[in-house]
mmCIF file of C-alpha atoms in Angstrom:
data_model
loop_
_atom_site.group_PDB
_atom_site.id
_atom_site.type_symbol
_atom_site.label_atom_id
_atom_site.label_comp_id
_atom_site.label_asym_id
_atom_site.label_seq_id
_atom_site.Cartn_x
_atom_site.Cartn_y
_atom_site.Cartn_z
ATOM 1 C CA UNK Y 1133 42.764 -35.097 92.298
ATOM 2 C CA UNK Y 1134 40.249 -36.439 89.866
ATOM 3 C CA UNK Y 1135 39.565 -34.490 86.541
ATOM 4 C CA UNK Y 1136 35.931 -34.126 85.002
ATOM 5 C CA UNK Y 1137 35.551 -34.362 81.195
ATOM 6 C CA UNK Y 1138 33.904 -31.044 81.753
ATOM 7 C CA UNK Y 1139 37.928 -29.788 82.182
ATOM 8 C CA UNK Y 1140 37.435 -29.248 86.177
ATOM 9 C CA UNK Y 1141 38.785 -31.005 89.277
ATOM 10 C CA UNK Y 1142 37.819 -32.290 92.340
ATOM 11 C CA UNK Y 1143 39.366 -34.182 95.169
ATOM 12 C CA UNK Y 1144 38.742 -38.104 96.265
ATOM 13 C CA UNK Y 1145 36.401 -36.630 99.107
ATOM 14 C CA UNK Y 1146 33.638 -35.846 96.496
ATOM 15 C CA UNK Y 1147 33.607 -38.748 94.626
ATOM 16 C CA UNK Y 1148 30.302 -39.473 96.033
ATOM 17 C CA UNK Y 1149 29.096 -36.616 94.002
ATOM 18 C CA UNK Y 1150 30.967 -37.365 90.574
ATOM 19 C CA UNK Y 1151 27.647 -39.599 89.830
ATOM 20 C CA UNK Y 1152 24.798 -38.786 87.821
ATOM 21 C CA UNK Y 1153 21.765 -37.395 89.507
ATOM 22 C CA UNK Y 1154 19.961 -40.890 88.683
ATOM 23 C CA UNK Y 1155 22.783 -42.868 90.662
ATOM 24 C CA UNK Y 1156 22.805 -40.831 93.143
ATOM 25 C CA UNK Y 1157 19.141 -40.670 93.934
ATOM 26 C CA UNK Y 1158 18.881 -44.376 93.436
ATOM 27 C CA UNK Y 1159 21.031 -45.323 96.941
ATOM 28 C CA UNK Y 1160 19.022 -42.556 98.485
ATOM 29 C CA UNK Y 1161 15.269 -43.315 97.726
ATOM 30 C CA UNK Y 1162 14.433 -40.940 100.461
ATOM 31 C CA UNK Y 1163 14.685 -38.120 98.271
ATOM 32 C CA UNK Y 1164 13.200 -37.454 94.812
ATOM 33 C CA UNK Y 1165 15.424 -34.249 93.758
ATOM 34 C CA UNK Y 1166 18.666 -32.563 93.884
ATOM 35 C CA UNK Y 1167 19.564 -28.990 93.535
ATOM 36 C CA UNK Y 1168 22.795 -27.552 93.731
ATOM 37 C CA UNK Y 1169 24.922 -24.380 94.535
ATOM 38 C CA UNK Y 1170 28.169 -22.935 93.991
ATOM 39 C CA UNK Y 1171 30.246 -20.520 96.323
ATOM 40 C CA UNK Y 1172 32.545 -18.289 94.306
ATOM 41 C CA UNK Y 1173 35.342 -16.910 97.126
ATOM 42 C CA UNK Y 1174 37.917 -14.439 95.792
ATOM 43 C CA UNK Y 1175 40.202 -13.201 98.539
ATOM 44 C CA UNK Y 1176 38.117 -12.456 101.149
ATOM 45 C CA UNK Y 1177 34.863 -11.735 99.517
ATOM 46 C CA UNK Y 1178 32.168 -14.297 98.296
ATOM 47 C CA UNK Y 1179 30.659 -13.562 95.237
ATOM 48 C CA UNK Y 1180 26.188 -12.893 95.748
ATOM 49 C CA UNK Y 1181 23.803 -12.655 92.854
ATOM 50 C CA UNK Y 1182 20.576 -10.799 93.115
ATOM 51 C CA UNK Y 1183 17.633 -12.224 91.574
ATOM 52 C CA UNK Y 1184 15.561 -10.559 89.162
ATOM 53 C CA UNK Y 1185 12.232 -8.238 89.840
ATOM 54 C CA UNK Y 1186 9.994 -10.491 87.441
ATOM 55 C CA UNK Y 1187 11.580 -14.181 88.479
ATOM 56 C CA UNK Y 1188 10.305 -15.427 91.520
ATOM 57 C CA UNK Y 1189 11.540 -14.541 94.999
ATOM 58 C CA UNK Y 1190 12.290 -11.101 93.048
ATOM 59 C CA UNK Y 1191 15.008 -8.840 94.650
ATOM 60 C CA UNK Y 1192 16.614 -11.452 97.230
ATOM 61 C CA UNK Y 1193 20.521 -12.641 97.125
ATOM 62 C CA UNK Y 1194 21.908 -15.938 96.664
ATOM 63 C CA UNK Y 1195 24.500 -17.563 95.191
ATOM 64 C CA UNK Y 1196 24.624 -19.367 91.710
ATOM 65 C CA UNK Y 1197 22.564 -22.261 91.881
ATOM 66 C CA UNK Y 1198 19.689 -24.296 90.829
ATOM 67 C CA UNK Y 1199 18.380 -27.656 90.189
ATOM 68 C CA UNK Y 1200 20.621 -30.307 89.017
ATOM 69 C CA UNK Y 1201 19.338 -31.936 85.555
ATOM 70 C CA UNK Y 1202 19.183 -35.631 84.052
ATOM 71 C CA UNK Y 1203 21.550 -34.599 81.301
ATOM 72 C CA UNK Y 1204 24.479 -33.579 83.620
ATOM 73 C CA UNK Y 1205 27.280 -36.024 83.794
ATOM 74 C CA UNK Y 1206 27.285 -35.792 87.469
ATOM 75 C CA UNK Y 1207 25.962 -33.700 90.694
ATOM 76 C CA UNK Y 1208 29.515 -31.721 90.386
ATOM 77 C CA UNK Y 1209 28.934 -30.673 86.507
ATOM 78 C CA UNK Y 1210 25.459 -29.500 87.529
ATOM 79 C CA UNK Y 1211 26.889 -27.733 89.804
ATOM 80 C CA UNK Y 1212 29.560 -26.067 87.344
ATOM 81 C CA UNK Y 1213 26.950 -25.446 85.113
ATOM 82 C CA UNK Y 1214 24.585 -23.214 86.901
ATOM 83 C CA UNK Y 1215 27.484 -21.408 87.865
ATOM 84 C CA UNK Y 1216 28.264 -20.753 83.978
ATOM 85 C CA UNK Y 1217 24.870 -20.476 82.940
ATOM 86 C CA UNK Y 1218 24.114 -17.610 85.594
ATOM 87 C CA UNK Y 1219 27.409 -15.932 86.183
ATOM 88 C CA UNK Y 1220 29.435 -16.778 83.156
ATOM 89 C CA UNK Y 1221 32.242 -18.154 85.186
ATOM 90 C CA UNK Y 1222 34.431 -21.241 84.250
ATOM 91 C CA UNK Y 1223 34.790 -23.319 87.317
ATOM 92 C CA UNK Y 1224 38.775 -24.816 87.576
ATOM 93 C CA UNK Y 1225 38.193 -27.075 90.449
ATOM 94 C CA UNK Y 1226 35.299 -28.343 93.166
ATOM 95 C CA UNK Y 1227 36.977 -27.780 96.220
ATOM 96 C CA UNK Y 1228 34.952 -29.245 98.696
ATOM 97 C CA UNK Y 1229 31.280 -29.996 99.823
ATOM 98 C CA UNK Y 1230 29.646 -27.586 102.808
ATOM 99 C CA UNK Y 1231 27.470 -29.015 104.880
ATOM 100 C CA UNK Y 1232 25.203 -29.018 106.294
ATOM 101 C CA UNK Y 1233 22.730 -30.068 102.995
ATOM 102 C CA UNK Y 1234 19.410 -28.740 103.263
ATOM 103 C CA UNK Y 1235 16.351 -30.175 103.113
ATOM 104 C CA UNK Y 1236 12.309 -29.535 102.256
ATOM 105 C CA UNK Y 1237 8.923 -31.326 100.749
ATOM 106 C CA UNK Y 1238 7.271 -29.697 98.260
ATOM 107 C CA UNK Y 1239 4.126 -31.068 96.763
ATOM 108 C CA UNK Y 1240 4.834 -34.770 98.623
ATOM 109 C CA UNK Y 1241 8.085 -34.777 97.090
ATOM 110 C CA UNK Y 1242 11.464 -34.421 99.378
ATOM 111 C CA UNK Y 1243 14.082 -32.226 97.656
ATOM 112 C CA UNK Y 1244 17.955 -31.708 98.898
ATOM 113 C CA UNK Y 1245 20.244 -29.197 98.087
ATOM 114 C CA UNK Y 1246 24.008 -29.395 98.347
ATOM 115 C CA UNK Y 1247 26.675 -26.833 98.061
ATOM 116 C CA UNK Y 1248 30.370 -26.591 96.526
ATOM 117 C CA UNK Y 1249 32.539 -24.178 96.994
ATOM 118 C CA UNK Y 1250 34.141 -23.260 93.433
ATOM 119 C CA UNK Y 1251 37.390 -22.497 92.687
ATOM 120 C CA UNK Y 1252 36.919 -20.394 88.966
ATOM 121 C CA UNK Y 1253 39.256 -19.639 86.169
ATOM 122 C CA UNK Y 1254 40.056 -15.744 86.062
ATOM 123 C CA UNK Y 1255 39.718 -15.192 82.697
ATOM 124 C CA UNK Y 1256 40.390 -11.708 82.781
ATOM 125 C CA UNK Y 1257 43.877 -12.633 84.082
ATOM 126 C CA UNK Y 1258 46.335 -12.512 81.344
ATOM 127 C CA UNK Y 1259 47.858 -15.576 82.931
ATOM 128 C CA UNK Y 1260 45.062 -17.836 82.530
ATOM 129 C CA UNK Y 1261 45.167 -17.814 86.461
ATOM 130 C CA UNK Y 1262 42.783 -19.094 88.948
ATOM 131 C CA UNK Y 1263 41.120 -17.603 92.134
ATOM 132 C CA UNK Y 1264 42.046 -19.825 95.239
ATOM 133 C CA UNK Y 1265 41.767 -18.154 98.203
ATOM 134 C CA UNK Y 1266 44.373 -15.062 98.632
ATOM 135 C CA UNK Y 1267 46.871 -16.897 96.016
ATOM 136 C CA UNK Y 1268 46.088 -17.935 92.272
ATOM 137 C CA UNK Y 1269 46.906 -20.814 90.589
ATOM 138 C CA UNK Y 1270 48.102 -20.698 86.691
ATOM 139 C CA UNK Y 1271 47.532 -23.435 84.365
ATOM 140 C CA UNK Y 1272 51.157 -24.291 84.674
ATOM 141 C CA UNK Y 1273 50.763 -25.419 88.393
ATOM 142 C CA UNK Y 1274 52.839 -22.477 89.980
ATOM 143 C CA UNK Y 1275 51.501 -20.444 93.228
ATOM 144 C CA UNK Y 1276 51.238 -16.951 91.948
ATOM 145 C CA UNK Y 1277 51.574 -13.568 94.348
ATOM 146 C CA UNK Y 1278 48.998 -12.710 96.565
ATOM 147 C CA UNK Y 1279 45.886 -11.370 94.520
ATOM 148 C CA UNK Y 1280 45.428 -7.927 96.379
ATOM 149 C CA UNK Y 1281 41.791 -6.141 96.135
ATOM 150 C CA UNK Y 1282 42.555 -2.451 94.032
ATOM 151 C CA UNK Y 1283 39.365 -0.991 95.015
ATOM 152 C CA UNK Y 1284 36.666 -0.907 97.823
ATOM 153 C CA UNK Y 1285 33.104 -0.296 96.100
ATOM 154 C CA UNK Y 1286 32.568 -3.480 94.973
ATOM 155 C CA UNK Y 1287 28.782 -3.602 93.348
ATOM 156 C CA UNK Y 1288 28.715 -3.738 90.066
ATOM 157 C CA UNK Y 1289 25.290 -3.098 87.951
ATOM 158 C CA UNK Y 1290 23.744 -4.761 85.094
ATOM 159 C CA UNK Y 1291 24.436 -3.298 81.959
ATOM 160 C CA UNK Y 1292 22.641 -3.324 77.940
ATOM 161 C CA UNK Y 1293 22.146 -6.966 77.312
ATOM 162 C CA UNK Y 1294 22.983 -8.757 80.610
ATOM 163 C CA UNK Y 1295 26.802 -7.243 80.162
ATOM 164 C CA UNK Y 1296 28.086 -6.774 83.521
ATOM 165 C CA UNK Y 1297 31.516 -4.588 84.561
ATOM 166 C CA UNK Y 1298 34.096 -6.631 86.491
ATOM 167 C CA UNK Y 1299 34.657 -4.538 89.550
ATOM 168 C CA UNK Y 1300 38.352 -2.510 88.969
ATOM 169 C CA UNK Y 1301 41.150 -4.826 90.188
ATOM 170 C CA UNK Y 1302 41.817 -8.162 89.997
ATOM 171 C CA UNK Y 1303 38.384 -10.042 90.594
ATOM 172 C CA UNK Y 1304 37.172 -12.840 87.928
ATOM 173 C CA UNK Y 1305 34.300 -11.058 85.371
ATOM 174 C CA UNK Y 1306 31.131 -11.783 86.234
ATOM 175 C CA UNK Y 1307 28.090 -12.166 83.190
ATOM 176 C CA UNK Y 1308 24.655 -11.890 84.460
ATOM 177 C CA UNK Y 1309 21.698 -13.424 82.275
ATOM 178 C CA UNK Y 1310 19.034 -10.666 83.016
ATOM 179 C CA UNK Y 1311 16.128 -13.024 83.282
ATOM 180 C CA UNK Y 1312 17.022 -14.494 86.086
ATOM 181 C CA UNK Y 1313 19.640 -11.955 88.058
ATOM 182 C CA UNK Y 1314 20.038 -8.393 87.558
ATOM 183 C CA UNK Y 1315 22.922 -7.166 89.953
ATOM 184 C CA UNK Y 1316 25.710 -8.461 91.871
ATOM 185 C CA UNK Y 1317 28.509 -8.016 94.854
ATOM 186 C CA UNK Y 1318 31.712 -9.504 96.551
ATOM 187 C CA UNK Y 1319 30.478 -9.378 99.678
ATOM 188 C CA UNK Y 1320 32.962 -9.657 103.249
ATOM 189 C CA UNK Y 1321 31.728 -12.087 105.477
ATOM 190 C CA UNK Y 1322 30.622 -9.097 108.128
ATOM 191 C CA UNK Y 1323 28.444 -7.864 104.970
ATOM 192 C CA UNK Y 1324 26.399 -11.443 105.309
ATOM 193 C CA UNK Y 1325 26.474 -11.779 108.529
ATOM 194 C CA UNK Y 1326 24.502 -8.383 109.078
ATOM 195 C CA UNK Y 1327 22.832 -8.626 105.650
ATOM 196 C CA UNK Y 1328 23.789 -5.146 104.406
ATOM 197 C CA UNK Y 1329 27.162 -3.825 102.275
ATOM 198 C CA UNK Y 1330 28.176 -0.901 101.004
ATOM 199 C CA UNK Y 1331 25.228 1.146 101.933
ATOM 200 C CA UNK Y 1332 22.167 -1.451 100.866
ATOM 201 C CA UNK Y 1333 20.658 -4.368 102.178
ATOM 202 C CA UNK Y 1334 21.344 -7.919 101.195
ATOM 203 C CA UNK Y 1335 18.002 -9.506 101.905
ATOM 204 C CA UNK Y 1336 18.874 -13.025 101.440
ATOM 205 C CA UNK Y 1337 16.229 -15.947 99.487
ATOM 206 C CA UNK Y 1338 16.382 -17.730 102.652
ATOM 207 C CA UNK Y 1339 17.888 -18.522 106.128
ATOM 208 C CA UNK Y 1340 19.613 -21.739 105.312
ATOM 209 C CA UNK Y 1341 21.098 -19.548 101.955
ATOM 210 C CA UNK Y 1342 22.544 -16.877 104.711
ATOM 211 C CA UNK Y 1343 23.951 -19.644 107.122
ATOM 212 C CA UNK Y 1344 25.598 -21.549 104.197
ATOM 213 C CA UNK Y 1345 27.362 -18.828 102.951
ATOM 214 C CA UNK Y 1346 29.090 -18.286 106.508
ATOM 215 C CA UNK Y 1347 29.855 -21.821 106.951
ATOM 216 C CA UNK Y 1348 32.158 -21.420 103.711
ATOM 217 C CA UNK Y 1349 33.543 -18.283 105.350
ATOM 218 C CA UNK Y 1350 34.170 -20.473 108.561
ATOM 219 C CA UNK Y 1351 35.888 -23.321 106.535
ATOM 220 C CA UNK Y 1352 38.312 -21.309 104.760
ATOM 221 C CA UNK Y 1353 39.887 -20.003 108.166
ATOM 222 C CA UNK Y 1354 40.486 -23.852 108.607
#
């Protein structure tokens, strides 16, 4: 398990990724841009952010992500980044890369996007512990107890200056920066798959965004 200067880890399987955006595009002339996501899971929910009314495609659910910039250290850190800059979560680890990438031209130039699911530190854990599937990990190494959800309503709205209320229980803290996202929910994969939880709809930016987000769900049941 490789560790980032950024203080996050991944495994040998992504080393492909731990290269700068100008590497990587460099052995793959095809394509001109990257832009990347990051899928939060906490226990059995995945964790969708709803864009804001005055950014564009106002209203719709994704998950963190955007384009990947010359300045990161690698395709992973922009990765980790966007998921700070928009959610205020500290990523722990880069689990894996779900496929499939997706693909599009705009303006005669080819972009791809690829997608990590993100293990984060729960910093609202007295522990220091991190949110990996149904167990957490501390920073000492040991397997904690099972992190068990405390409470069923779990959408949370922005508050005064882009200070959002972690949901009651045990779930990571989530910080929304109001220009760009203005509301979000840890959503059960049932909730994406019919695009509606908790009594409103989860209109999604796109398709491929929807289909993504289940083919995490379907690689964490192994």
């Amino acid at each position: 398990m490789a560790k980032d200067s950024h203080d996050f880890t991944y495994p040998s399987s992504l080393n492909a990724y731990a290269v700068s955006m100008r590497d990587y595009l460099s052995a793959r002339p095809q394509y001109h841009h990257i832009v990347v996501g990051a899928i939060v899971f906490h226990s059995d929910r995945v964790l969708l952010i709803k864009r804001a009314p005055n950014d564009s495609r106002p209203n719709l659910w994704e998950i963190a992500g955007g384009s990947c910039d010359a300045s990161d250290k690698s395709i992973l850190a922009g990765a980790v980044r966007e998921l700070r800059e928009e959610t205020g979560l500290s990523a722990a680890r880069v689990s894996h890369h779900i496929e499939p990438d997706v693909e599009w031209v705009d303006r005669a130039r080819r972009w791809l996007k690829v997608t990590f699911e993100v293990a984060v530190r729960n910093e609202g854990d007295p522990d220091g512990c991190v949110a990996v599937g149904v167990e957490r990990t501390c920073e000492g190494g040991d397997s904690g107890s099972e992190l068990r959800l405390e409470t069923e309503g779990q959408s949370s709205r922005l508050g005064s200056e882009g200070e959002v209320a972690p949901p009651a229980g045990v779930f990571p803290a989530v910080r929304l920066d109001p220009k760009e996202h203005q509301d979000y929910v840890w959503a059960r994969e049932e909730d994406v798959r019919r695009g509606a939880t908790d009594g409103f709809a989860l209109p999604f930016v796109s398709k491929a965004m929807q289909d993504t987000i289940l083919e995490g769900f379907r690689l964490r049941k192994g």
